[in-house]
CSV table of C-alpha atoms in Angstrom, one decimal:
chain,number,residue,atom,x,y,z
A,1,MET,CA,28.1,-39.1,-10.3
A,2,LYS,CA,29.3,-37.9,-7.3
A,3,LYS,CA,30.0,-34.2,-8.4
A,4,SER,CA,26.2,-34.0,-9.8
A,5,ARG,CA,25.0,-35.3,-6.4
A,6,ILE,CA,27.0,-32.4,-4.7
A,7,THR,CA,25.9,-29.8,-7.4
A,8,ILE,CA,22.1,-30.9,-6.8
A,9,VAL,CA,22.8,-30.5,-2.7
A,10,MET,CA,24.5,-27.4,-3.2
A,11,LEU,CA,21.5,-26.0,-5.3
A,12,ILE,CA,19.1,-27.1,-2.8
A,13,CYS,CA,21.1,-25.3,0.0
A,14,LEU,CA,20.9,-22.4,-2.1
A,15,GLY,CA,17.5,-22.2,-2.5
A,16,LEU,CA,16.6,-22.7,0.8
A,17,LEU,CA,19.1,-20.2,2.2
A,18,MET,CA,17.4,-17.7,-0.1
A,19,GLN,CA,13.7,-18.7,0.9
A,20,ALA,CA,15.1,-17.9,4.5
A,21,SER,CA,16.4,-14.4,3.6
A,22,ILE,CA,13.2,-13.8,2.2
A,23,ALA,CA,11.7,-14.6,5.1
A,24,MET,CA,13.8,-12.8,7.5
A,25,ALA,CA,13.1,-9.7,5.2
A,26,VAL,CA,9.8,-9.9,5.5
A,27,VAL,CA,9.9,-10.4,9.2
A,28,ASN,CA,12.3,-7.3,9.5
A,29,ASP,CA,10.1,-5.2,7.3
A,30,VAL,CA,7.4,-6.1,10.1
A,31,ASP,CA,9.4,-5.4,12.9
A,32,THR,CA,10.3,-2.0,11.7
A,33,GLN,CA,6.8,-1.0,11.8
A,34,GLY,CA,6.0,-1.5,15.2
A,35,ASP,CA,4.5,-4.9,15.3
A,36,VAL,CA,2.6,-4.2,12.2
A,37,ARG,CA,0.2,-2.0,14.0
A,38,LYS,CA,-0.9,1.8,13.0
A,39,GLU,CA,0.2,4.8,14.3
A,40,GLN,CA,-2.1,7.4,15.6
A,41,LYS,CA,-3.6,9.2,12.7
A,42,ASP,CA,-6.4,11.6,12.5
A,43,ILE,CA,-9.3,11.0,10.5
A,44,LYS,CA,-10.1,14.0,8.2
A,45,HIS,CA,-13.5,14.3,6.9
A,46,ARG,CA,-14.3,14.6,3.4
A,47,ASN,CA,-17.0,17.1,2.3
A,48,LYS,CA,-20.3,15.4,1.8
A,49,ASP,CA,-20.4,15.8,-2.1
A,50,GLY,CA,-17.3,13.7,-2.2
A,51,THR,CA,-14.9,16.6,-2.7
A,52,VAL,CA,-11.7,17.1,-0.7
A,53,PRO,CA,-11.2,20.1,1.5
A,54,ASP,CA,-8.8,22.9,-0.3
A,55,LYS,CA,-7.1,22.5,3.1
A,56,TRP,CA,-5.9,18.8,2.3
A,57,ASN,CA,-4.5,19.8,-0.9
A,58,LEU,CA,-1.9,22.2,0.2
A,59,PRO,CA,1.7,21.5,-1.1
A,60,LYS,CA,3.9,20.4,1.4
A,61,PRO,CA,6.1,23.1,3.0
A,62,GLU,CA,9.6,23.3,1.6
A,63,VAL,CA,12.1,21.4,3.6
A,64,VAL,CA,14.8,23.7,4.9
A,65,PRO,CA,17.9,22.3,6.1
A,66,HIS,CA,18.5,22.7,9.8
A,67,PRO,CA,21.5,25.1,10.3
A,68,MET,CA,23.0,22.6,12.5
A,69,CYS,CA,23.2,19.9,9.4
A,70,HIS,CA,25.1,22.9,7.5
A,71,GLN,CA,27.5,23.1,10.5
A,72,LYS,CA,28.2,19.3,10.4
A,73,ALA,CA,28.5,19.3,6.9
A,74,ARG,CA,31.0,21.7,7.3
A,75,VAL,CA,33.1,19.9,9.8
A,76,VAL,CA,33.1,16.8,7.9
A,77,THR,CA,34.5,18.4,4.8
A,78,GLU,CA,37.4,20.3,6.9
A,79,MET,CA,38.2,16.7,8.4
A,80,ALA,CA,38.2,15.2,5.0
B,1,MET,CA,-16.9,-7.4,10.8
B,2,ASN,CA,-17.0,-3.9,10.4
B,3,TYR,CA,-19.8,-1.3,8.9
B,4,MET,CA,-17.6,0.6,6.5
B,5,SER,CA,-19.7,3.3,4.7
B,6,PHE,CA,-18.8,3.1,1.2
B,7,ALA,CA,-20.5,6.5,0.1
B,8,LEU,CA,-17.9,9.3,-0.2
B,9,PHE,CA,-15.4,6.8,-1.7
B,10,ASP,CA,-14.2,8.2,-5.1
B,11,THR,CA,-11.6,6.9,-7.8
B,12,GLY,CA,-8.2,6.0,-6.7
B,13,ASP,CA,-8.9,5.9,-3.1
B,14,ILE,CA,-7.6,3.1,-1.2
B,15,ILE,CA,-9.2,0.6,1.6
B,16,VAL,CA,-7.3,-0.9,4.0
B,17,THR,CA,-8.4,-3.4,6.3
B,18,GLN,CA,-6.9,-5.1,9.6
B,19,GLY,CA,-7.9,-8.0,11.5
B,20,THR,CA,-5.7,-10.8,10.0
B,21,ALA,CA,-1.9,-11.4,10.0
B,22,THR,CA,-1.2,-9.1,7.3
B,23,GLY,CA,-4.3,-7.1,6.4
B,24,HIS,CA,-5.8,-6.4,2.9
B,25,ALA,CA,-6.0,-3.6,0.5
B,26,GLY,CA,-7.6,-2.6,-2.5
B,27,GLU,CA,-8.4,0.4,-4.7
B,28,TRP,CA,-11.8,2.1,-5.6
B,29,ASP,CA,-13.2,2.2,-9.2
B,30,ALA,CA,-16.1,4.6,-9.1
B,31,SER,CA,-17.1,3.7,-12.3
B,32,LYS,CA,-17.9,0.0,-11.6
B,33,TYR,CA,-19.7,0.7,-8.1
B,34,ASN,CA,-23.4,-0.4,-7.8
B,35,GLY,CA,-24.1,-1.5,-4.6
B,36,LEU,CA,-22.0,-3.8,-1.8
B,37,ASP,CA,-22.2,-6.9,-4.2
B,38,VAL,CA,-20.7,-5.4,-7.2
B,39,LYS,CA,-16.9,-5.8,-7.9
B,40,CYS,CA,-15.5,-2.2,-8.2
B,41,ILE,CA,-12.1,-2.6,-6.1
B,42,TRP,CA,-9.0,-3.5,-7.6
B,43,SER,CA,-6.5,-5.8,-5.7
B,44,ALA,CA,-4.7,-8.8,-5.9
B,45,ASN,CA,-5.5,-12.3,-4.0
B,46,THR,CA,-5.0,-15.7,-4.3
B,47,GLN,CA,-8.9,-16.6,-4.4
B,48,PRO,CA,-11.5,-16.8,-6.1
B,49,VAL,CA,-8.7,-16.5,-8.7
B,50,ASP,CA,-4.8,-16.1,-8.5
B,51,GLY,CA,-3.7,-12.6,-9.3
B,52,VAL,CA,-5.0,-9.0,-9.8
B,53,GLN,CA,-8.7,-9.0,-9.9
B,54,LEU,CA,-11.8,-6.8,-8.8
B,55,GLU,CA,-13.4,-7.8,-5.4
B,56,THR,CA,-16.4,-6.5,-3.7
B,57,PRO,CA,-16.9,-3.9,-0.9
B,58,ARG,CA,-18.9,-6.7,1.1
B,59,LYS,CA,-15.7,-8.4,1.1
B,60,TYR,CA,-13.8,-5.6,2.7
B,61,ARG,CA,-16.5,-5.2,5.5
B,62,GLY,CA,-15.6,-8.9,6.4
B,63,TYR,CA,-12.7,-7.6,8.5
B,64,ASP,CA,-12.4,-6.2,11.8
B,65,GLU,CA,-11.2,-2.6,10.6
B,66,ALA,CA,-11.6,-0.8,7.5
B,67,TYR,CA,-9.8,2.7,6.5
B,68,GLY,CA,-10.7,4.6,3.7
B,69,LEU,CA,-7.5,6.5,2.6
B,70,LEU,CA,-7.2,9.4,0.3
B,71,VAL,CA,-3.9,10.4,-1.3
B,72,LEU,CA,-3.0,13.8,-0.6
B,73,GLY,CA,-1.7,16.5,-2.9
B,74,THR,CA,-3.0,14.3,-6.0
B,75,THR,CA,-5.6,15.3,-8.9
B,76,SER,CA,-8.4,13.6,-10.0
B,77,THR,CA,-6.8,13.1,-13.5
B,78,GLN,CA,-3.7,11.4,-11.2
B,79,ARG,CA,-6.0,9.1,-9.2
B,80,THR,CA,-7.7,8.0,-12.1
B,81,ALA,CA,-4.6,6.9,-13.7
B,82,ALA,CA,-3.3,5.2,-10.5
B,83,LYS,CA,-6.7,3.4,-11.0
B,84,ASN,CA,-5.8,2.7,-14.6
B,85,TYR,CA,-2.9,1.4,-13.7
B,86,CYS,CA,-4.7,-1.1,-11.4
B,87,ALA,CA,-6.7,-2.3,-14.1
B,88,ALA,CA,-3.8,-2.6,-16.4
B,89,GLN,CA,-2.6,-5.3,-14.5
B,90,ASN,CA,-5.7,-7.2,-14.6
B,91,GLY,CA,-5.0,-11.1,-14.3
B,92,GLU,CA,-1.5,-10.8,-13.4
B,93,PRO,CA,-0.1,-13.4,-10.9
B,94,TYR,CA,0.0,-13.2,-7.3
B,95,SER,CA,3.0,-13.3,-5.5
B,96,VAL,CA,3.5,-12.1,-1.8
B,97,THR,CA,7.5,-12.2,-2.3
B,98,SER,CA,7.7,-10.0,-5.0
B,99,LEU,CA,9.9,-7.1,-4.8
B,100,LYS,CA,8.3,-3.6,-5.0
B,101,SER,CA,10.2,-3.1,-8.3
B,102,ASN,CA,8.8,-6.0,-10.0
B,103,GLN,CA,5.6,-4.6,-12.1
B,104,SER,CA,4.3,-8.0,-13.4
B,105,ALA,CA,3.6,-9.9,-10.1
B,106,TRP,CA,1.6,-8.5,-7.1
B,107,TYR,CA,0.2,-8.6,-3.7
B,108,CYS,CA,-2.9,-6.8,-2.6
B,109,SER,CA,-0.7,-3.5,-1.1
B,110,LYS,CA,1.7,-3.6,-3.8
B,111,LEU,CA,-0.7,-3.1,-6.3
B,112,GLY,CA,-2.0,0.4,-4.5
B,113,TRP,CA,1.6,1.4,-3.6
B,114,ALA,CA,2.6,0.7,-7.5
B,115,SER,CA,-0.4,2.7,-9.0
B,116,TYR,CA,0.9,5.8,-7.3
B,117,ASN,CA,4.7,5.2,-7.6
B,118,TYR,CA,4.8,4.5,-11.1
B,119,THR,CA,2.3,6.9,-12.5
B,120,ALA,CA,1.8,10.3,-12.7
B,121,ALA,CA,1.1,11.2,-9.1
B,122,ASN,CA,4.5,9.8,-8.5
B,123,LYS,CA,4.0,9.3,-4.6
B,124,ASP,CA,5.7,6.8,-2.4
B,125,LEU,CA,3.1,5.6,-0.2
B,126,ASP,CA,5.0,2.7,1.9
B,127,GLY,CA,5.2,4.7,5.3
B,128,ASN,CA,8.3,2.9,6.4
B,129,GLY,CA,10.0,2.5,3.1
B,130,GLY,CA,10.6,-1.3,4.0
B,131,LEU,CA,11.3,-3.9,1.4
B,132,TYR,CA,7.8,-5.0,1.3
B,133,VAL,CA,4.6,-2.4,1.5
B,134,TRP,CA,2.0,-3.7,4.2
B,135,PRO,CA,-1.4,-2.8,4.1
B,136,ILE,CA,-0.7,-0.9,7.1
B,137,ASP,CA,2.1,1.3,5.9
B,138,LEU,CA,-0.4,2.8,3.5
B,139,VAL,CA,-2.0,3.7,6.5
B,140,ASN,CA,0.9,5.0,8.1
B,141,ASP,CA,2.3,7.0,5.2
B,142,ASN,CA,2.2,11.1,5.6
B,143,ASP,CA,0.8,11.0,2.0
B,144,THR,CA,-2.5,9.5,3.0
B,145,ALA,CA,-5.3,10.7,4.9
B,146,ILE,CA,-8.3,8.7,6.6
B,147,PHE,CA,-11.3,10.0,5.6
B,148,VAL,CA,-13.4,7.4,6.8
B,149,TYR,CA,-13.0,4.4,9.4
B,150,SER,CA,-15.1,1.7,10.7
B,151,ASN,CA,-15.0,-1.4,13.1
């Protein structure tokens, strides 16, 4: 009888702990975006016929690693 | 309240509002648009029913601010696929604590986010990559552009 009571209490505690961790995750996510506020972002204007200007759809430039990144990687490798 | 114009909205565009604690978000379905009071925006909410549902443009005018977002670098086919993804979840339950990987329970901004993440567009529109995707994350993401704004 006592064991089952202890198990129930433990399950309740576990449930509360999980809820608290979810709440913390929500709060953390809010914090990381700077008080849930928008960043400064320009308004781009759509064409009057509803289409999107071609320049909006240009592919993003390929990300080229900064030379320093290579250098650091090499250093790490050498150290390892 | 805002005075958002919906004239330039097209299928797959995202509407984000601010003015409440979390804001709100939905995805435009041009095939259903026929005025402010006709339901044409896919979202997830707790009312009038619980779950994924269509909402009216007028509802989105009820907030302090509204953003019209276009997902950059997508084709109209991809945007239609995103909208169809939202429609396919119609009636599925609302859960504000559901993880982004959970494709069977929804909150408003997660539906729009998932519609581009899990379809051909393959875009992650979460501006900060957090555990949850808040409406403002969709605005802040580099793959979205604001084409209309009102407050």
